[in-house]
Amino acid sequence: VVMRSLAVPFVWGVLLAASAMPAGAAETDVDRFLGGFLEGCRMGQEFNAFHQSLADKYTPGGNPSGVLVLSRTLAPLVGRYRVAQKDGYTDVRVEFGGTFRGVPVEALGFSLGNGNGIVAWSVEFAADPGTVRAAFGPAVIARSKRLLKKIDDMDFGFSTELDLTKRPPRLWCDTSC
C-alpha cells in the first residue's frame, strides 16, 4: 500500500493559524487515522508518520525547517499549532477537525520525550463529557480489562484512558517506557 502524503511546511501551519477550521472539517470521519487509540495505543501508518514528523521538527535537536507529513485528505483538517518545552518533553497541540466515532474532534495533543522515552498523545473533543463517555467508555474499559489480564506478562505500561475532568474532554494514550 502506497501512502500518498503531503509535506506540510511550517509556513502552511502559520497561514492556517490566521484562518478558521475549513468548512466541512467537522463532517470528515477520521476513525481510520485515530483508530489505534482503541487498539492498545497502536499508531497506524499515517498517524505514526505525522507523529514522527512532529517529533523530528519540534523536539530539541530537531530540524525547525522540517516538514510535517499528513495525507491530502487530512491536511485540510489541521489548524494552529502550539509548541511548548516542558520538563523532559515537548508538548505539541494541533487544532484538528473531523469526527472520531461520530464525536467532533477539537485538537490532537502530543507529549514528545526529549530523548527520555516519554511518548503520549491525545484526542481532545469538541463535545460534552457525556457524549465522549458514551462513544468511548465501553471500548476503553474493555481494553483495560484485557490489559489487566495480561499485565504479568508485560514489561511496559501502555495505557488508554478517558479524561472527562479536563476541558475539553480527551482520550489519551501513554506508551512511555
mmCIF file of C-alpha atoms in Angstrom:
data_model
loop_
_atom_site.group_PDB
_atom_site.id
_atom_site.type_symbol
_atom_site.label_atom_id
_atom_site.label_comp_id
_atom_site.label_asym_id
_atom_site.label_seq_id
_atom_site.Cartn_x
_atom_site.Cartn_y
_atom_site.Cartn_z
ATOM 1 C CA VAL A 1 0.000 0.000 0.000
ATOM 2 C CA VAL A 2 1.410 3.332 -1.010
ATOM 3 C CA MET A 3 0.569 6.211 1.283
ATOM 4 C CA ARG A 4 0.107 9.425 -0.614
ATOM 5 C CA SER A 5 1.350 12.155 1.626
ATOM 6 C CA LEU A 6 1.594 15.869 1.568
ATOM 7 C CA ALA A 7 4.570 17.528 3.160
ATOM 8 C CA VAL A 8 3.068 20.312 5.220
ATOM 9 C CA PRO A 9 5.662 23.034 5.801
ATOM 10 C CA PHE A 10 5.564 25.109 8.958
ATOM 11 C CA VAL A 11 4.611 28.141 6.873
ATOM 12 C CA TRP A 12 1.392 26.347 5.880
ATOM 13 C CA GLY A 13 0.583 25.849 9.562
ATOM 14 C CA VAL A 14 1.221 29.517 10.274
ATOM 15 C CA LEU A 15 -1.056 30.551 7.430
ATOM 16 C CA LEU A 16 -3.778 28.310 8.814
ATOM 17 C CA ALA A 17 -3.329 29.920 12.206
ATOM 18 C CA ALA A 18 -4.943 33.025 10.819
ATOM 19 C CA SER A 19 -7.944 31.164 9.487
ATOM 20 C CA ALA A 20 -10.796 29.168 10.960
ATOM 21 C CA MET A 21 -11.148 25.420 10.504
ATOM 22 C CA PRO A 22 -12.161 24.704 6.897
ATOM 23 C CA ALA A 23 -15.821 24.262 6.042
ATOM 24 C CA GLY A 24 -16.802 20.613 6.196
ATOM 25 C CA ALA A 25 -13.952 19.668 8.572
ATOM 26 C CA ALA A 26 -16.376 18.618 11.295
ATOM 27 C CA GLU A 27 -18.018 16.115 8.935
ATOM 28 C CA THR A 28 -14.800 14.336 7.953
ATOM 29 C CA ASP A 29 -14.557 10.883 9.561
ATOM 30 C CA VAL A 30 -11.053 10.318 10.994
ATOM 31 C CA ASP A 31 -11.752 6.875 12.510
ATOM 32 C CA ARG A 32 -9.100 5.146 10.401
ATOM 33 C CA PHE A 33 -6.454 7.775 11.248
ATOM 34 C CA LEU A 34 -7.173 7.622 15.009
ATOM 35 C CA GLY A 35 -8.399 4.028 15.321
ATOM 36 C CA GLY A 36 -5.237 2.825 17.054
ATOM 37 C CA PHE A 37 -6.266 4.651 20.230
ATOM 38 C CA LEU A 38 -8.730 1.847 20.871
ATOM 39 C CA GLU A 39 -6.353 -0.941 19.814
ATOM 40 C CA GLY A 40 -3.860 -0.745 22.638
ATOM 41 C CA CYS A 41 -2.394 2.619 21.675
ATOM 42 C CA ARG A 42 -1.245 1.432 18.282
ATOM 43 C CA MET A 43 -0.328 4.024 15.704
ATOM 44 C CA GLY A 44 -1.491 3.419 12.169
ATOM 45 C CA GLN A 45 0.969 4.149 9.379
ATOM 46 C CA GLU A 46 -0.358 7.634 8.651
ATOM 47 C CA PHE A 47 -0.722 8.657 12.315
ATOM 48 C CA ASN A 48 2.789 7.375 13.025
ATOM 49 C CA ALA A 49 4.236 9.368 10.104
ATOM 50 C CA PHE A 50 2.549 12.544 11.365
ATOM 51 C CA HIS A 51 3.671 11.878 14.966
ATOM 52 C CA GLN A 52 7.254 11.238 13.863
ATOM 53 C CA SER A 53 7.344 14.372 11.712
ATOM 54 C CA LEU A 54 6.201 16.433 14.731
ATOM 55 C CA ALA A 55 8.992 14.916 16.849
ATOM 56 C CA ASP A 56 11.577 15.467 14.125
ATOM 57 C CA LYS A 57 10.583 19.112 13.801
ATOM 58 C CA TYR A 58 9.833 20.287 17.324
ATOM 59 C CA THR A 59 11.942 18.363 19.861
ATOM 60 C CA PRO A 60 15.339 19.786 20.879
ATOM 61 C CA GLY A 61 17.892 18.955 18.220
ATOM 62 C CA GLY A 62 15.129 18.633 15.639
ATOM 63 C CA ASN A 63 15.021 20.377 12.310
ATOM 64 C CA PRO A 64 12.900 23.553 12.696
ATOM 65 C CA SER A 65 12.580 23.815 8.926
ATOM 66 C CA GLY A 66 11.401 20.200 8.668
ATOM 67 C CA VAL A 67 8.071 19.345 7.114
ATOM 68 C CA LEU A 68 5.013 17.781 8.697
ATOM 69 C CA VAL A 69 3.680 14.718 6.917
ATOM 70 C CA LEU A 70 -0.054 14.244 6.506
ATOM 71 C CA SER A 71 -2.238 12.942 3.681
ATOM 72 C CA ARG A 72 -4.009 15.260 1.281
ATOM 73 C CA THR A 73 -7.307 14.166 2.817
ATOM 74 C CA LEU A 74 -6.348 15.083 6.385
ATOM 75 C CA ALA A 75 -4.096 18.112 5.804
ATOM 76 C CA PRO A 76 -7.081 20.488 5.404
ATOM 77 C CA LEU A 77 -8.288 19.469 8.894
ATOM 78 C CA VAL A 78 -5.201 20.947 10.554
ATOM 79 C CA GLY A 79 -5.402 24.333 12.254
ATOM 80 C CA ARG A 80 -2.984 26.144 14.566
ATOM 81 C CA TYR A 81 -0.041 24.513 16.319
ATOM 82 C CA ARG A 82 1.075 25.299 19.865
ATOM 83 C CA VAL A 83 4.515 24.069 20.927
ATOM 84 C CA ALA A 84 5.902 24.349 24.469
ATOM 85 C CA GLN A 85 9.051 22.934 26.014
ATOM 86 C CA LYS A 86 8.265 21.229 29.331
ATOM 87 C CA ASP A 87 10.462 19.472 31.864
ATOM 88 C CA GLY A 88 11.744 16.494 29.872
ATOM 89 C CA TYR A 89 9.355 16.652 26.941
ATOM 90 C CA THR A 90 7.960 18.830 24.173
ATOM 91 C CA ASP A 91 4.218 19.483 24.300
ATOM 92 C CA VAL A 92 2.557 19.962 20.890
ATOM 93 C CA ARG A 93 -1.138 20.744 20.443
ATOM 94 C CA VAL A 94 -2.547 20.721 16.926
ATOM 95 C CA GLU A 95 -6.038 22.001 16.193
ATOM 96 C CA PHE A 96 -7.674 19.249 14.204
ATOM 97 C CA GLY A 97 -11.125 18.832 12.692
ATOM 98 C CA GLY A 98 -13.182 15.801 11.816
ATOM 99 C CA THR A 99 -15.135 13.281 13.847
ATOM 100 C CA PHE A 100 -13.901 10.184 15.665
ATOM 101 C CA ARG A 101 -16.638 7.585 16.210
ATOM 102 C CA GLY A 102 -19.137 10.343 15.461
ATOM 103 C CA VAL A 103 -17.751 12.748 18.099
ATOM 104 C CA PRO A 104 -16.319 16.094 16.873
ATOM 105 C CA VAL A 105 -12.556 16.442 17.360
ATOM 106 C CA GLU A 106 -11.086 19.753 18.544
ATOM 107 C CA ALA A 107 -7.352 19.005 18.685
ATOM 108 C CA LEU A 108 -4.615 16.412 18.905
ATOM 109 C CA GLY A 109 -2.042 16.606 21.685
ATOM 110 C CA PHE A 110 1.436 15.095 21.691
ATOM 111 C CA SER A 111 3.967 14.708 24.529
ATOM 112 C CA LEU A 112 7.259 14.085 22.746
ATOM 113 C CA GLY A 113 10.093 12.999 25.010
ATOM 114 C CA ASN A 114 13.381 14.810 24.749
ATOM 115 C CA GLY A 115 15.387 11.592 24.420
ATOM 116 C CA ASN A 116 13.939 10.045 27.589
ATOM 117 C CA GLY A 117 11.222 7.620 26.445
ATOM 118 C CA ILE A 118 8.197 9.868 27.042
ATOM 119 C CA VAL A 119 5.606 9.177 24.340
ATOM 120 C CA ALA A 120 1.951 10.113 24.763
ATOM 121 C CA TRP A 121 -0.782 11.505 22.565
ATOM 122 C CA SER A 122 -4.378 12.559 22.962
ATOM 123 C CA VAL A 123 -7.545 13.441 21.105
ATOM 124 C CA GLU A 124 -9.400 16.447 22.534
ATOM 125 C CA PHE A 125 -13.101 16.541 21.749
ATOM 126 C CA ALA A 126 -15.455 19.409 20.936
ATOM 127 C CA ALA A 127 -18.257 17.656 22.815
ATOM 128 C CA ASP A 128 -19.572 17.333 26.344
ATOM 129 C CA PRO A 129 -18.097 14.637 28.638
ATOM 130 C CA GLY A 130 -21.283 12.530 28.496
ATOM 131 C CA THR A 131 -21.090 12.245 24.717
ATOM 132 C CA VAL A 132 -17.397 11.301 24.884
ATOM 133 C CA ARG A 133 -18.076 8.718 27.638
ATOM 134 C CA ALA A 134 -20.919 7.149 25.636
ATOM 135 C CA ALA A 135 -18.800 6.868 22.474
ATOM 136 C CA PHE A 136 -15.539 5.677 24.028
ATOM 137 C CA GLY A 137 -16.129 4.477 27.594
ATOM 138 C CA PRO A 138 -17.099 0.870 26.790
ATOM 139 C CA ALA A 139 -14.147 0.399 24.410
ATOM 140 C CA VAL A 140 -11.636 1.887 26.873
ATOM 141 C CA ILE A 141 -12.978 -0.243 29.745
ATOM 142 C CA ALA A 142 -12.856 -3.413 27.620
ATOM 143 C CA ARG A 143 -9.302 -2.662 26.531
ATOM 144 C CA SER A 144 -8.218 -2.001 30.132
ATOM 145 C CA LYS A 145 -9.667 -5.336 31.259
ATOM 146 C CA ARG A 146 -7.773 -7.180 28.512
ATOM 147 C CA LEU A 147 -4.550 -5.449 29.535
ATOM 148 C CA LEU A 148 -5.070 -6.298 33.209
ATOM 149 C CA LYS A 149 -5.399 -9.991 32.343
ATOM 150 C CA LYS A 150 -2.007 -9.864 30.588
ATOM 151 C CA ILE A 151 -0.222 -7.477 32.959
ATOM 152 C CA ASP A 152 2.053 -10.127 34.486
ATOM 153 C CA ASP A 153 3.486 -10.948 31.064
ATOM 154 C CA MET A 154 4.193 -7.345 30.081
ATOM 155 C CA ASP A 155 7.157 -5.148 30.858
ATOM 156 C CA PHE A 156 5.580 -1.882 29.782
ATOM 157 C CA GLY A 157 2.821 0.390 30.972
ATOM 158 C CA PHE A 158 0.839 1.268 27.858
ATOM 159 C CA SER A 159 -2.491 2.774 28.776
ATOM 160 C CA THR A 160 -5.545 4.197 27.087
ATOM 161 C CA GLU A 161 -7.604 6.493 29.293
ATOM 162 C CA LEU A 162 -10.548 8.848 29.108
ATOM 163 C CA ASP A 163 -10.121 12.118 30.966
ATOM 164 C CA LEU A 164 -13.542 13.679 31.361
ATOM 165 C CA THR A 165 -12.497 16.096 34.134
ATOM 166 C CA LYS A 166 -10.498 18.442 31.899
ATOM 167 C CA ARG A 167 -11.957 20.748 29.296
ATOM 168 C CA PRO A 168 -12.003 19.741 26.577
ATOM 169 C CA PRO A 169 -12.595 16.065 27.441
ATOM 170 C CA ARG A 170 -9.943 13.803 25.956
ATOM 171 C CA LEU A 171 -8.935 10.278 25.114
ATOM 172 C CA TRP A 172 -5.230 9.672 25.591
ATOM 173 C CA CYS A 173 -2.579 7.023 25.088
ATOM 174 C CA ASP A 174 0.648 6.760 27.025
ATOM 175 C CA THR A 175 3.314 4.425 25.660
ATOM 176 C CA SER A 176 6.171 5.899 27.653
ATOM 177 C CA CYS A 177 8.851 3.468 28.716
#
